Backbone atoms as SQL, in Angstrom:
CREATE TABLE atoms (id INTEGER PRIMARY KEY, chain TEXT, resi INTEGER, resn TEXT, atom TEXT, x REAL, y REAL, z REAL);
INSERT INTO atoms VALUES
  (1, 'A', 1, 'THR', 'N', 27.726, 64.276, -17.283),
  (2, 'A', 1, 'THR', 'CA', 26.861, 63.583, -18.225),
  (3, 'A', 1, 'THR', 'C', 25.490, 64.251, -18.270),
  (4, 'A', 2, 'PHE', 'N', 24.968, 64.587, -17.097),
  (5, 'A', 2, 'PHE', 'CA', 23.652, 65.228, -17.038),
  (6, 'A', 2, 'PHE', 'C', 23.662, 66.551, -17.806),
  (7, 'A', 3, 'GLU', 'N', 24.638, 67.401, -17.506),
  (8, 'A', 3, 'GLU', 'CA', 24.691, 68.714, -18.155),
  (9, 'A', 3, 'GLU', 'C', 24.891, 68.590, -19.656),
  (10, 'A', 4, 'GLU', 'N', 25.688, 67.636, -20.069),
  (11, 'A', 4, 'GLU', 'CA', 25.912, 67.431, -21.505),
  (12, 'A', 4, 'GLU', 'C', 24.635, 66.954, -22.200),
  (13, 'A', 5, 'ALA', 'N', 23.857, 66.131, -21.508),
  (14, 'A', 5, 'ALA', 'CA', 22.621, 65.606, -22.094),
  (15, 'A', 5, 'ALA', 'C', 21.508, 66.650, -22.118),
  (16, 'A', 6, 'ASP', 'N', 21.596, 67.652, -21.255),
  (17, 'A', 6, 'ASP', 'CA', 20.562, 68.690, -21.159),
  (18, 'A', 6, 'ASP', 'C', 20.727, 69.677, -22.310),
  (19, 'A', 7, 'LYS', 'N', 20.279, 69.278, -23.477),
  (20, 'A', 7, 'LYS', 'CA', 20.495, 70.057, -24.706),
  (21, 'A', 7, 'LYS', 'C', 19.887, 71.456, -24.658),
  (22, 'A', 8, 'ASN', 'N', 18.705, 71.594, -24.055),
  (23, 'A', 8, 'ASN', 'CA', 18.063, 72.910, -24.029),
  (24, 'A', 8, 'ASN', 'C', 18.445, 73.727, -22.790),
  (25, 'A', 9, 'GLY', 'N', 19.255, 73.161, -21.899),
  (26, 'A', 9, 'GLY', 'CA', 19.778, 73.894, -20.754),
  (27, 'A', 9, 'GLY', 'C', 18.767, 74.274, -19.693),
  (28, 'A', 10, 'ASP', 'N', 17.649, 73.545, -19.621),
  (29, 'A', 10, 'ASP', 'CA', 16.622, 73.908, -18.641),
  (30, 'A', 10, 'ASP', 'C', 16.809, 73.253, -17.271),
  (31, 'A', 11, 'GLY', 'N', 17.853, 72.426, -17.115),
  (32, 'A', 11, 'GLY', 'CA', 18.091, 71.775, -15.828),
  (33, 'A', 11, 'GLY', 'C', 17.314, 70.493, -15.639),
  (34, 'A', 12, 'PHE', 'N', 16.645, 70.039, -16.686),
  (35, 'A', 12, 'PHE', 'CA', 15.873, 68.801, -16.654),
  (36, 'A', 12, 'PHE', 'C', 16.183, 67.998, -17.916),
  (37, 'A', 13, 'LEU', 'N', 15.977, 66.693, -17.836),
  (38, 'A', 13, 'LEU', 'CA', 16.117, 65.851, -19.028),
  (39, 'A', 13, 'LEU', 'C', 14.761, 65.278, -19.385),
  (40, 'A', 14, 'ASN', 'N', 14.353, 65.465, -20.635),
  (41, 'A', 14, 'ASN', 'CA', 13.121, 64.836, -21.098),
  (42, 'A', 14, 'ASN', 'C', 13.472, 63.500, -21.753),
  (43, 'A', 15, 'ILE', 'N', 12.476, 62.769, -22.156),
  (44, 'A', 15, 'ILE', 'CA', 12.696, 61.423, -22.692),
  (45, 'A', 15, 'ILE', 'C', 13.534, 61.461, -23.969),
  (46, 'A', 16, 'GLU', 'N', 13.356, 62.480, -24.797),
  (47, 'A', 16, 'GLU', 'CA', 14.141, 62.551, -26.024),
  (48, 'A', 16, 'GLU', 'C', 15.615, 62.799, -25.719),
  (49, 'A', 17, 'GLU', 'N', 15.891, 63.661, -24.748),
  (50, 'A', 17, 'GLU', 'CA', 17.282, 63.886, -24.340),
  (51, 'A', 17, 'GLU', 'C', 17.892, 62.601, -23.776),
  (52, 'A', 18, 'ILE', 'N', 17.082, 61.827, -23.071),
  (53, 'A', 18, 'ILE', 'CA', 17.559, 60.542, -22.538),
  (54, 'A', 18, 'ILE', 'C', 17.872, 59.587, -23.685),
  (55, 'A', 19, 'HIS', 'N', 16.995, 59.508, -24.676),
  (56, 'A', 19, 'HIS', 'CA', 17.255, 58.623, -25.829),
  (57, 'A', 19, 'HIS', 'C', 18.537, 59.032, -26.558),
  (58, 'A', 20, 'GLN', 'N', 18.745, 60.326, -26.720),
  (59, 'A', 20, 'GLN', 'CA', 19.972, 60.801, -27.364),
  (60, 'A', 20, 'GLN', 'C', 21.206, 60.437, -26.538),
  (61, 'A', 21, 'LEU', 'N', 21.093, 60.565, -25.227),
  (62, 'A', 21, 'LEU', 'CA', 22.200, 60.201, -24.343),
  (63, 'A', 21, 'LEU', 'C', 22.507, 58.714, -24.440),
  (64, 'A', 22, 'MET', 'N', 21.472, 57.889, -24.433),
  (65, 'A', 22, 'MET', 'CA', 21.660, 56.437, -24.520),
  (66, 'A', 22, 'MET', 'C', 22.387, 56.087, -25.817),
  (67, 'A', 23, 'HIS', 'N', 21.993, 56.729, -26.903),
  (68, 'A', 23, 'HIS', 'CA', 22.646, 56.491, -28.191),
  (69, 'A', 23, 'HIS', 'C', 24.118, 56.901, -28.123),
  (70, 'A', 24, 'LYS', 'N', 24.368, 58.072, -27.543),
  (71, 'A', 24, 'LYS', 'CA', 25.738, 58.566, -27.445),
  (72, 'A', 24, 'LYS', 'C', 26.607, 57.647, -26.591),
  (73, 'A', 25, 'LEU', 'N', 26.038, 57.085, -25.522),
  (74, 'A', 25, 'LEU', 'CA', 26.773, 56.182, -24.632),
  (75, 'A', 25, 'LEU', 'C', 26.846, 54.764, -25.185),
  (76, 'A', 26, 'ASN', 'N', 26.222, 54.556, -26.345),
  (77, 'A', 26, 'ASN', 'CA', 26.178, 53.244, -26.981),
  (78, 'A', 26, 'ASN', 'C', 25.520, 52.195, -26.078),
  (79, 'A', 27, 'VAL', 'N', 24.455, 52.616, -25.410),
  (80, 'A', 27, 'VAL', 'CA', 23.658, 51.715, -24.579),
  (81, 'A', 27, 'VAL', 'C', 22.455, 51.315, -25.409),
  (82, 'A', 28, 'ASN', 'N', 22.400, 50.050, -25.740),
  (83, 'A', 28, 'ASN', 'CA', 21.346, 49.561, -26.635),
  (84, 'A', 28, 'ASN', 'C', 20.266, 48.833, -25.845),
  (85, 'A', 29, 'LEU', 'N', 19.373, 49.600, -25.271),
  (86, 'A', 29, 'LEU', 'CA', 18.215, 49.040, -24.583),
  (87, 'A', 29, 'LEU', 'C', 16.983, 49.347, -25.417),
  (88, 'A', 30, 'PRO', 'N', 15.986, 48.479, -25.376),
  (89, 'A', 30, 'PRO', 'CA', 14.745, 48.778, -26.095),
  (90, 'A', 30, 'PRO', 'C', 14.126, 50.086, -25.593),
  (91, 'A', 31, 'ARG', 'N', 13.566, 50.855, -26.517),
  (92, 'A', 31, 'ARG', 'CA', 12.947, 52.133, -26.149),
  (93, 'A', 31, 'ARG', 'C', 11.885, 51.942, -25.070),
  (94, 'A', 32, 'ARG', 'N', 11.178, 50.827, -25.132),
  (95, 'A', 32, 'ARG', 'CA', 10.144, 50.529, -24.132),
  (96, 'A', 32, 'ARG', 'C', 10.779, 50.423, -22.734),
  (97, 'A', 33, 'LYS', 'N', 11.937, 49.760, -22.645),
  (98, 'A', 33, 'LYS', 'CA', 12.631, 49.600, -21.366),
  (99, 'A', 33, 'LYS', 'C', 13.161, 50.943, -20.868),
  (100, 'A', 34, 'VAL', 'N', 13.678, 51.758, -21.767),
  (101, 'A', 34, 'VAL', 'CA', 14.173, 53.089, -21.394),
  (102, 'A', 34, 'VAL', 'C', 13.018, 53.923, -20.839),
  (103, 'A', 35, 'ARG', 'N', 11.884, 53.891, -21.532),
  (104, 'A', 35, 'ARG', 'CA', 10.710, 54.654, -21.069),
  (105, 'A', 35, 'ARG', 'C', 10.238, 54.147, -19.703),
  (106, 'A', 36, 'GLN', 'N', 10.262, 52.834, -19.490),
  (107, 'A', 36, 'GLN', 'CA', 9.852, 52.266, -18.208),
  (108, 'A', 36, 'GLN', 'C', 10.778, 52.753, -17.087),
  (109, 'A', 37, 'MET', 'N', 12.094, 52.715, -17.309),
  (110, 'A', 37, 'MET', 'CA', 13.038, 53.180, -16.295),
  (111, 'A', 37, 'MET', 'C', 12.885, 54.684, -16.071),
  (112, 'A', 38, 'PHE', 'N', 12.651, 55.426, -17.143),
  (113, 'A', 38, 'PHE', 'CA', 12.427, 56.873, -17.050),
  (114, 'A', 38, 'PHE', 'C', 11.231, 57.145, -16.136),
  (115, 'A', 39, 'GLN', 'N', 10.136, 56.445, -16.359),
  (116, 'A', 39, 'GLN', 'CA', 8.928, 56.658, -15.569),
  (117, 'A', 39, 'GLN', 'C', 9.136, 56.255, -14.107),
  (118, 'A', 40, 'GLU', 'N', 9.907, 55.188, -13.870),
  (119, 'A', 40, 'GLU', 'CA', 10.193, 54.773, -12.494),
  (120, 'A', 40, 'GLU', 'C', 11.038, 55.817, -11.768),
  (121, 'A', 41, 'ALA', 'N', 11.959, 56.453, -12.485),
  (122, 'A', 41, 'ALA', 'CA', 12.828, 57.459, -11.872),
  (123, 'A', 41, 'ALA', 'C', 12.138, 58.807, -11.715),
  (124, 'A', 42, 'ASP', 'N', 11.121, 59.081, -12.513),
  (125, 'A', 42, 'ASP', 'CA', 10.425, 60.373, -12.528),
  (126, 'A', 42, 'ASP', 'C', 9.383, 60.402, -11.415),
  (127, 'A', 43, 'THR', 'N', 9.816, 60.778, -10.205),
  (128, 'A', 43, 'THR', 'CA', 8.947, 60.659, -9.034),
  (129, 'A', 43, 'THR', 'C', 8.435, 61.983, -8.487),
  (130, 'A', 44, 'ASP', 'N', 8.918, 63.112, -8.992),
  (131, 'A', 44, 'ASP', 'CA', 8.450, 64.385, -8.444),
  (132, 'A', 44, 'ASP', 'C', 7.161, 64.845, -9.125),
  (133, 'A', 45, 'GLU', 'N', 6.704, 66.035, -8.728),
  (134, 'A', 45, 'GLU', 'CA', 5.450, 66.546, -9.289),
  (135, 'A', 45, 'GLU', 'C', 5.608, 67.027, -10.728),
  (136, 'A', 46, 'ASN', 'N', 6.832, 67.239, -11.169),
  (137, 'A', 46, 'ASN', 'CA', 7.095, 67.683, -12.533),
  (138, 'A', 46, 'ASN', 'C', 7.290, 66.456, -13.430),
  (139, 'A', 47, 'GLN', 'N', 6.197, 65.823, -13.800),
  (140, 'A', 47, 'GLN', 'CA', 6.238, 64.592, -14.595),
  (141, 'A', 47, 'GLN', 'C', 6.694, 64.877, -16.020),
  (142, 'A', 48, 'GLY', 'N', 7.440, 63.932, -16.593),
  (143, 'A', 48, 'GLY', 'CA', 7.886, 64.053, -17.973),
  (144, 'A', 48, 'GLY', 'C', 9.311, 64.550, -18.121),
  (145, 'A', 49, 'THR', 'N', 9.936, 64.901, -16.990),
  (146, 'A', 49, 'THR', 'CA', 11.335, 65.318, -17.005),
  (147, 'A', 49, 'THR', 'C', 12.038, 64.763, -15.773),
  (148, 'A', 50, 'LEU', 'N', 13.356, 64.619, -15.880),
  (149, 'A', 50, 'LEU', 'CA', 14.154, 64.141, -14.755),
  (150, 'A', 50, 'LEU', 'C', 15.040, 65.257, -14.230),
  (151, 'A', 51, 'THR', 'N', 15.018, 65.450, -12.922),
  (152, 'A', 51, 'THR', 'CA', 15.974, 66.333, -12.269),
  (153, 'A', 51, 'THR', 'C', 17.312, 65.591, -12.190),
  (154, 'A', 52, 'PHE', 'N', 18.338, 66.261, -11.719),
  (155, 'A', 52, 'PHE', 'CA', 19.634, 65.597, -11.560),
  (156, 'A', 52, 'PHE', 'C', 19.514, 64.395, -10.627),
  (157, 'A', 53, 'GLU', 'N', 18.800, 64.546, -9.526),
  (158, 'A', 53, 'GLU', 'CA', 18.631, 63.446, -8.566),
  (159, 'A', 53, 'GLU', 'C', 17.878, 62.278, -9.203),
  (160, 'A', 54, 'GLU', 'N', 16.827, 62.584, -9.946),
  (161, 'A', 54, 'GLU', 'CA', 16.078, 61.532, -10.624),
  (162, 'A', 54, 'GLU', 'C', 16.933, 60.863, -11.698),
  (163, 'A', 55, 'PHE', 'N', 17.718, 61.665, -12.399),
  (164, 'A', 55, 'PHE', 'CA', 18.612, 61.110, -13.404),
  (165, 'A', 55, 'PHE', 'C', 19.620, 60.156, -12.764),
  (166, 'A', 56, 'SER', 'N', 20.104, 60.486, -11.582),
  (167, 'A', 56, 'SER', 'CA', 21.037, 59.599, -10.877),
  (168, 'A', 56, 'SER', 'C', 20.404, 58.233, -10.629),
  (169, 'A', 57, 'VAL', 'N', 19.143, 58.229, -10.241),
  (170, 'A', 57, 'VAL', 'CA', 18.409, 56.969, -10.047),
  (171, 'A', 57, 'VAL', 'C', 18.284, 56.229, -11.378),
  (172, 'A', 58, 'PHE', 'N', 17.905, 56.959, -12.421),
  (173, 'A', 58, 'PHE', 'CA', 17.781, 56.372, -13.756),
  (174, 'A', 58, 'PHE', 'C', 19.103, 55.760, -14.199),
  (175, 'A', 59, 'TYR', 'N', 20.197, 56.496, -14.016),
  (176, 'A', 59, 'TYR', 'CA', 21.524, 56.045, -14.455),
  (177, 'A', 59, 'TYR', 'C', 21.921, 54.747, -13.755),
  (178, 'A', 60, 'LYS', 'N', 21.608, 54.655, -12.456),
  (179, 'A', 60, 'LYS', 'CA', 21.911, 53.423, -11.713),
  (180, 'A', 60, 'LYS', 'C', 21.090, 52.255, -12.247),
  (181, 'A', 61, 'MET', 'N', 19.828, 52.503, -12.555),
  (182, 'A', 61, 'MET', 'CA', 18.992, 51.441, -13.129),
  (183, 'A', 61, 'MET', 'C', 19.545, 51.004, -14.478),
  (184, 'A', 62, 'MET', 'N', 19.966, 51.967, -15.277),
  (185, 'A', 62, 'MET', 'CA', 20.493, 51.678, -16.604),
  (186, 'A', 62, 'MET', 'C', 21.796, 50.875, -16.501),
  (187, 'A', 63, 'SER', 'N', 22.589, 51.175, -15.497),
  (188, 'A', 63, 'SER', 'CA', 23.914, 50.575, -15.374),
  (189, 'A', 63, 'SER', 'C', 23.896, 49.186, -14.748),
  (190, 'A', 64, 'LEU', 'N', 22.837, 48.861, -14.024),
  (191, 'A', 64, 'LEU', 'CA', 22.791, 47.583, -13.335),
  (192, 'A', 64, 'LEU', 'C', 22.686, 46.436, -14.331),
  (193, 'A', 65, 'ARG', 'N', 23.615, 45.521, -14.231),
  (194, 'A', 65, 'ARG', 'CA', 23.554, 44.309, -15.046),
  (195, 'A', 65, 'ARG', 'C', 23.059, 43.186, -14.150),
  (196, 'A', 66, 'ARG', 'N', 21.793, 42.862, -14.296),
  (197, 'A', 66, 'ARG', 'CA', 21.169, 41.872, -13.426),
  (198, 'A', 66, 'ARG', 'C', 21.924, 40.551, -13.456),
  (199, 'A', 67, 'ASP', 'N', 22.390, 40.128, -14.620),
  (200, 'A', 67, 'ASP', 'CA', 23.096, 38.865, -14.716),
  (201, 'A', 67, 'ASP', 'C', 24.369, 38.873, -13.866),
  (202, 'A', 68, 'LEU', 'N', 25.102, 39.989, -13.893),
  (203, 'A', 68, 'LEU', 'CA', 26.317, 40.078, -13.087),
  (204, 'A', 68, 'LEU', 'C', 25.997, 40.194, -11.604),
  (205, 'A', 69, 'TYR', 'N', 24.945, 40.929, -11.294),
  (206, 'A', 69, 'TYR', 'CA', 24.540, 41.066, -9.895),
  (207, 'A', 69, 'TYR', 'C', 24.156, 39.708, -9.308),
  (208, 'A', 70, 'LEU', 'N', 23.433, 38.902, -10.067),
  (209, 'A', 70, 'LEU', 'CA', 23.051, 37.577, -9.583),
  (210, 'A', 70, 'LEU', 'C', 24.271, 36.671, -9.399),
  (211, 'A', 71, 'LEU', 'N', 25.249, 36.796, -10.303),
  (212, 'A', 71, 'LEU', 'CA', 26.499, 36.056, -10.125),
  (213, 'A', 71, 'LEU', 'C', 27.208, 36.489, -8.845),
  (214, 'A', 72, 'LEU', 'N', 27.270, 37.783, -8.614),
  (215, 'A', 72, 'LEU', 'CA', 27.887, 38.291, -7.389),
  (216, 'A', 72, 'LEU', 'C', 27.210, 37.691, -6.164),
  (217, 'A', 73, 'LEU', 'N', 25.905, 37.721, -6.140),
  (218, 'A', 73, 'LEU', 'CA', 25.178, 37.182, -4.989),
  (219, 'A', 73, 'LEU', 'C', 25.436, 35.692, -4.808),
  (220, 'A', 74, 'SER', 'N', 25.509, 34.963, -5.907),
  (221, 'A', 74, 'SER', 'CA', 25.698, 33.515, -5.785),
  (222, 'A', 74, 'SER', 'C', 27.089, 33.153, -5.278),
  (223, 'A', 75, 'TYR', 'N', 28.106, 33.919, -5.638),
  (224, 'A', 75, 'TYR', 'CA', 29.468, 33.610, -5.197),
  (225, 'A', 75, 'TYR', 'C', 29.837, 34.284, -3.885),
  (226, 'A', 76, 'SER', 'N', 29.077, 35.266, -3.450),
  (227, 'A', 76, 'SER', 'CA', 29.450, 36.033, -2.262),
  (228, 'A', 76, 'SER', 'C', 28.601, 35.703, -1.048),
  (229, 'A', 77, 'ASP', 'N', 27.789, 34.681, -1.121),
  (230, 'A', 77, 'ASP', 'CA', 26.882, 34.357, -0.026),
  (231, 'A', 77, 'ASP', 'C', 25.998, 35.557, 0.298),
  (232, 'A', 78, 'LYS', 'N', 25.492, 36.177, -0.758),
  (233, 'A', 78, 'LYS', 'CA', 24.538, 37.292, -0.700),
  (234, 'A', 78, 'LYS', 'C', 25.117, 38.570, -0.089),
  (235, 'A', 79, 'LYS', 'N', 26.417, 38.767, -0.210),
  (236, 'A', 79, 'LYS', 'CA', 27.053, 40.016, 0.212),
  (237, 'A', 79, 'LYS', 'C', 27.241, 40.897, -1.026),
  (238, 'A', 80, 'ASP', 'N', 27.625, 42.154, -0.811),
  (239, 'A', 80, 'ASP', 'CA', 27.828, 43.066, -1.940),
  (240, 'A', 80, 'ASP', 'C', 29.281, 43.122, -2.390),
  (241, 'A', 81, 'HIS', 'N', 30.063, 42.150, -1.983),
  (242, 'A', 81, 'HIS', 'CA', 31.464, 42.084, -2.391),
  (243, 'A', 81, 'HIS', 'C', 31.928, 40.630, -2.347),
  (244, 'A', 82, 'LEU', 'N', 33.060, 40.364, -2.969),
  (245, 'A', 82, 'LEU', 'CA', 33.654, 39.030, -2.971),
  (246, 'A', 82, 'LEU', 'C', 34.938, 39.036, -2.152),
  (247, 'A', 83, 'THR', 'N', 35.149, 37.978, -1.389),
  (248, 'A', 83, 'THR', 'CA', 36.444, 37.791, -0.763),
  (249, 'A', 83, 'THR', 'C', 37.400, 37.276, -1.827),
  (250, 'A', 84, 'VAL', 'N', 38.675, 37.231, -1.508),
  (251, 'A', 84, 'VAL', 'CA', 39.666, 36.702, -2.454),
  (252, 'A', 84, 'VAL', 'C', 39.325, 35.257, -2.805),
  (253, 'A', 85, 'GLU', 'N', 38.931, 34.487, -1.818),
  (254, 'A', 85, 'GLU', 'CA', 38.583, 33.087, -2.054),
  (255, 'A', 85, 'GLU', 'C', 37.350, 32.960, -2.942),
  (256, 'A', 86, 'GLU', 'N', 36.342, 33.792, -2.708),
  (257, 'A', 86, 'GLU', 'CA', 35.135, 33.758, -3.531),
  (258, 'A', 86, 'GLU', 'C', 35.442, 34.179, -4.966),
  (259, 'A', 87, 'PHE', 'N', 36.298, 35.178, -5.104),
  (260, 'A', 87, 'PHE', 'CA', 36.689, 35.619, -6.437),
  (261, 'A', 87, 'PHE', 'C', 37.460, 34.523, -7.167),
  (262, 'A', 88, 'ALA', 'N', 38.337, 33.831, -6.451),
  (263, 'A', 88, 'ALA', 'CA', 39.085, 32.722, -7.048),
  (264, 'A', 88, 'ALA', 'C', 38.120, 31.622, -7.500),
  (265, 'A', 89, 'GLN', 'N', 37.103, 31.343, -6.701),
  (266, 'A', 89, 'GLN', 'CA', 36.103, 30.338, -7.074),
  (267, 'A', 89, 'GLN', 'C', 35.336, 30.774, -8.319),
  (268, 'A', 90, 'PHE', 'N', 34.978, 32.059, -8.384),
  (269, 'A', 90, 'PHE', 'CA', 34.317, 32.609, -9.568),
  (270, 'A', 90, 'PHE', 'C', 35.193, 32.421, -10.805),
  (271, 'A', 91, 'LEU', 'N', 36.468, 32.785, -10.707),
  (272, 'A', 91, 'LEU', 'CA', 37.376, 32.636, -11.841),
  (273, 'A', 91, 'LEU', 'C', 37.471, 31.190, -12.289),
  (274, 'A', 92, 'LYS', 'N', 37.551, 30.295, -11.335),
  (275, 'A', 92, 'LYS', 'CA', 37.688, 28.873, -11.652),
  (276, 'A', 92, 'LYS', 'C', 36.418, 28.333, -12.321),
  (277, 'A', 93, 'MET', 'N', 35.270, 28.664, -11.782),
  (278, 'A', 93, 'MET', 'CA', 34.010, 28.068, -12.262),
  (279, 'A', 93, 'MET', 'C', 33.458, 28.796, -13.511),
  (280, 'A', 94, 'GLU', 'N', 33.466, 30.107, -13.505),
  (281, 'A', 94, 'GLU', 'CA', 32.822, 30.877, -14.569),
  (282, 'A', 94, 'GLU', 'C', 33.777, 31.228, -15.708),
  (283, 'A', 95, 'GLN', 'N', 34.994, 31.561, -15.364),
  (284, 'A', 95, 'GLN', 'CA', 35.952, 31.993, -16.372),
  (285, 'A', 95, 'GLN', 'C', 36.881, 30.865, -16.812),
  (286, 'A', 96, 'LYS', 'N', 36.756, 29.734, -16.155),
  (287, 'A', 96, 'LYS', 'CA', 37.592, 28.543, -16.464),
  (288, 'A', 96, 'LYS', 'C', 39.082, 28.872, -16.361),
  (289, 'A', 97, 'ALA', 'N', 39.402, 29.769, -15.418),
  (290, 'A', 97, 'ALA', 'CA', 40.808, 30.107, -15.180),
  (291, 'A', 97, 'ALA', 'C', 41.384, 29.121, -14.174),
  (292, 'A', 98, 'TRP', 'N', 42.651, 28.860, -14.269),
  (293, 'A', 98, 'TRP', 'CA', 43.404, 27.947, -13.420),
  (294, 'A', 98, 'TRP', 'C', 43.156, 26.565, -13.837);
């Protein structure tokens, strides 16, 4: 994904390349939010571009669904996974299954 988004082949992604990538991935976040995440991920001395490592941080921020993460925490007793019983409770309460 990084190499494909690096249109000019310089080994870095600028904000415009990130916006193009977001469009291609059909990720509809406000430009203001994208710029905020870009700036949070851009931590090296070369400001205004993301290295592969910085892009990895950006991608994780972009991918995190806070609403789902909060559901996970509420059903898992603040663990990063669900037991079978916790998952069954989630299905019953949230998905109205069973």
